[in-house]
Amino acid sequence: MTDPFSAPTPFLQALAAKTSTPGGGSAAALVGALSAALSSMAGQFTLGKKKFAEVEGTVKTLTERSLRLMDEFQIYMRQDAEAFQEVMLAYQDKGPDQKVRFQNALKRATEAPLAILRSSVEAMQIAAKMVVICNPNLRTDAGATGVFGLAAARVASWNVKINLVEFEDKTLKNKMFQEVEQQIQEAIRLEEQIRKHIEQSFVGAIHESPA
């Protein structure tokens, strides 16, 4: 069996190196993938157990979507790095169409972080449901999706915004900015909801008097 702890090493080494890519955007996508994977884990430990039979269908749907999100996030890891490279090349271009090329590159460079942001919010929506119905032993694993999801969403929102700074299409700029603000507010709300559910589940046990 392959050692699962060795898998991220090449990416982490590349991330730590003195190179422009991969950077924060790809790292955000990785964190998003982790958030989706943890919801899947919680689902896997819930499926097939008689005591959770009533929620079997819902858990199965959430688990399957989490796995698809995990794969999508991994695609965004590469797309974000490639888009940034395209922006850098367009910025350095000395040709007569440099301005147009740069604007087009900026627009494409918003697509990956915006996708990361949207998918992070979706992963958190899944987690908000999963923490309530999953095997209680996996509640904190599902809850971790809220923390990781918000982190991924926050970084992705910054990466969209930094590209919007030099957008010349003001209509598109305003539209995308508004979506980013709406998405990040939803991410904040979901993280708080998930966190409160997790922490409330500890209250009774932690504050019980010793026997």
XYZ file of C-alpha atoms in Angstrom:
211
model
C 0.000 0.000 0.000
C 1.307 3.453 -0.914
C 2.194 5.643 2.053
C -0.583 8.289 2.068
C 1.593 10.759 3.938
C 4.138 10.972 1.117
C 1.637 12.068 -1.553
C 1.568 15.852 -0.933
C 5.364 16.175 -0.694
C 6.158 17.228 -4.316
C 3.456 19.899 -4.228
C 4.585 21.194 -0.840
C 8.180 21.374 -2.036
C 7.092 23.305 -5.122
C 4.951 25.585 -2.957
C 7.869 26.330 -0.648
C 10.294 27.046 -3.506
C 11.272 30.442 -4.872
C 8.924 30.179 -7.837
C 5.793 32.119 -8.791
C 3.668 28.998 -9.049
C 2.174 27.142 -7.352
C 1.115 29.804 -4.885
C -1.712 30.779 -2.600
C -4.433 30.035 -5.122
C -3.320 26.455 -5.667
C -2.867 26.058 -1.920
C -6.430 27.293 -1.376
C -7.664 24.672 -3.833
C -5.750 21.990 -1.927
C -7.342 23.127 1.333
C -10.716 23.007 -0.410
C -9.983 19.444 -1.492
C -9.146 18.556 2.113
C -12.441 20.025 3.280
C -14.414 17.964 0.771
C -12.441 14.815 1.594
C -13.264 15.125 5.297
C -16.994 15.331 4.619
C -16.633 12.203 2.496
C -14.792 10.494 5.333
C -17.614 11.304 7.753
C -20.113 9.979 5.265
C -18.204 6.745 4.655
C -18.259 5.960 8.380
C -22.008 6.596 8.486
C -23.152 4.645 5.442
C -24.248 1.055 5.898
C -24.930 1.312 9.630
C -28.409 0.374 10.851
C -28.600 3.179 13.403
C -28.233 5.738 10.575
C -30.569 3.988 8.130
C -33.035 6.887 8.111
C -30.406 9.275 6.718
C -28.674 6.768 4.440
C -29.920 8.356 1.220
C -28.978 11.879 2.234
C -25.552 10.859 3.486
C -24.895 8.915 0.290
C -25.755 11.964 -1.836
C -23.579 14.267 0.273
C -20.682 11.819 0.243
C -20.775 11.352 -3.512
C -20.870 15.097 -4.123
C -17.975 15.592 -1.692
C -15.853 13.156 -3.691
C -16.645 14.966 -6.937
C -15.771 18.296 -5.314
C -12.470 16.847 -4.133
C -11.598 15.973 -7.727
C -12.723 19.386 -8.984
C -10.538 21.176 -6.445
C -7.516 19.232 -7.674
C -8.201 20.474 -11.197
C -8.377 24.043 -9.883
C -4.949 23.632 -8.292
C -3.374 23.363 -11.718
C -5.708 25.818 -13.442
C -4.926 28.574 -10.958
C -1.178 28.205 -11.496
C -1.527 28.108 -15.278
C -3.748 31.194 -15.303
C -1.254 33.156 -13.216
C 1.537 32.210 -15.587
C -0.568 33.501 -18.471
C -1.044 36.833 -16.683
C 2.700 37.152 -16.128
C 3.459 36.432 -19.781
C 0.845 38.943 -20.929
C 2.217 41.561 -18.532
C 5.728 41.129 -19.930
C 4.538 41.173 -23.534
C 5.854 44.174 -25.507
C 3.627 43.675 -28.540
C 1.006 46.126 -29.820
C -1.869 44.038 -28.470
C -0.345 43.744 -24.980
C -3.148 45.650 -23.290
C -5.883 43.450 -24.772
C -3.936 40.297 -24.066
C -3.345 41.356 -20.463
C -7.029 42.125 -19.866
C -8.049 38.773 -21.339
C -5.500 37.004 -19.165
C -6.810 38.792 -16.071
C -10.341 37.682 -16.849
C -9.259 34.086 -17.234
C -7.214 34.352 -14.043
C -10.365 35.122 -12.057
C -12.054 31.907 -13.191
C -10.073 29.440 -11.064
C -10.211 31.368 -7.767
C -13.881 32.132 -8.330
C -14.501 28.433 -8.913
C -12.537 27.644 -5.740
C -14.651 30.142 -3.822
C -17.937 28.733 -5.109
C -16.886 25.141 -4.487
C -15.621 25.991 -0.990
C -19.035 27.371 -0.105
C -20.685 24.264 -1.527
C -18.349 22.044 0.520
C -19.354 24.007 3.614
C -23.049 23.638 2.764
C -22.497 19.883 2.623
C -20.649 19.947 5.943
C -23.427 21.936 7.619
C -25.769 19.048 6.830
C -23.241 16.277 7.450
C -22.301 17.348 10.995
C -25.934 17.008 12.047
C -26.614 13.537 10.654
C -23.273 11.742 10.423
C -21.801 9.218 12.833
C -21.073 11.332 15.968
C -17.595 9.841 16.159
C -16.818 11.649 12.883
C -18.515 14.923 13.804
C -15.288 16.877 14.283
C -13.909 15.549 10.989
C -16.992 16.798 9.179
C -16.776 20.016 11.174
C -13.211 20.590 10.032
C -14.705 21.196 6.609
C -16.120 24.439 7.965
C -12.720 25.693 9.084
C -10.861 24.556 5.966
C -13.689 25.654 3.697
C -13.654 29.189 5.085
C -9.868 29.371 4.739
C -10.036 28.262 1.110
C -12.905 30.645 0.399
C -11.128 33.585 2.011
C -7.911 33.119 0.037
C -9.833 32.531 -3.187
C -11.804 35.740 -2.635
C -8.558 37.701 -2.254
C -7.212 36.220 -5.480
C -10.317 37.237 -7.388
C -10.170 40.744 -5.954
C -6.488 41.285 -6.732
C -7.199 40.496 -10.383
C -10.204 42.813 -10.387
C -8.002 45.781 -9.401
C -6.726 46.164 -12.965
C -9.951 45.204 -14.727
C -11.021 47.838 -17.240
C -14.488 46.354 -17.728
C -16.219 48.121 -14.846
C -19.540 46.324 -15.334
C -17.913 42.904 -15.086
C -15.692 44.104 -12.230
C -18.679 45.215 -10.148
C -20.638 42.066 -10.926
C -17.792 39.776 -9.872
C -17.009 41.840 -6.787
C -20.614 41.581 -5.627
C -20.619 37.817 -6.108
C -17.374 37.475 -4.169
C -18.807 39.476 -1.274
C -21.985 37.392 -1.237
C -20.058 34.129 -1.360
C -17.645 35.065 1.421
C -20.477 36.220 3.677
C -22.193 32.876 3.121
C -18.928 31.098 3.947
C -18.620 33.063 7.200
C -22.217 32.236 8.120
C -21.745 28.537 7.411
C -18.492 28.314 9.369
C -20.186 29.871 12.391
C -23.143 27.508 12.085
C -20.877 24.460 11.830
C -18.586 25.630 14.629
C -21.474 26.276 17.016
C -22.936 22.840 16.333
C -19.608 21.148 17.026
C -18.799 23.102 20.174
C -22.285 22.694 21.625
C -21.905 18.941 21.328
C -18.965 19.126 23.781
C -20.654 21.286 26.414
C -22.548 18.603 28.310
C -19.687 16.100 28.422
C -16.980 18.609 29.356
C -18.949 20.256 32.160
C -20.326 17.104 33.736
C -19.370 16.686 37.374
C -16.952 13.794 38.092
C -18.679 10.635 39.274
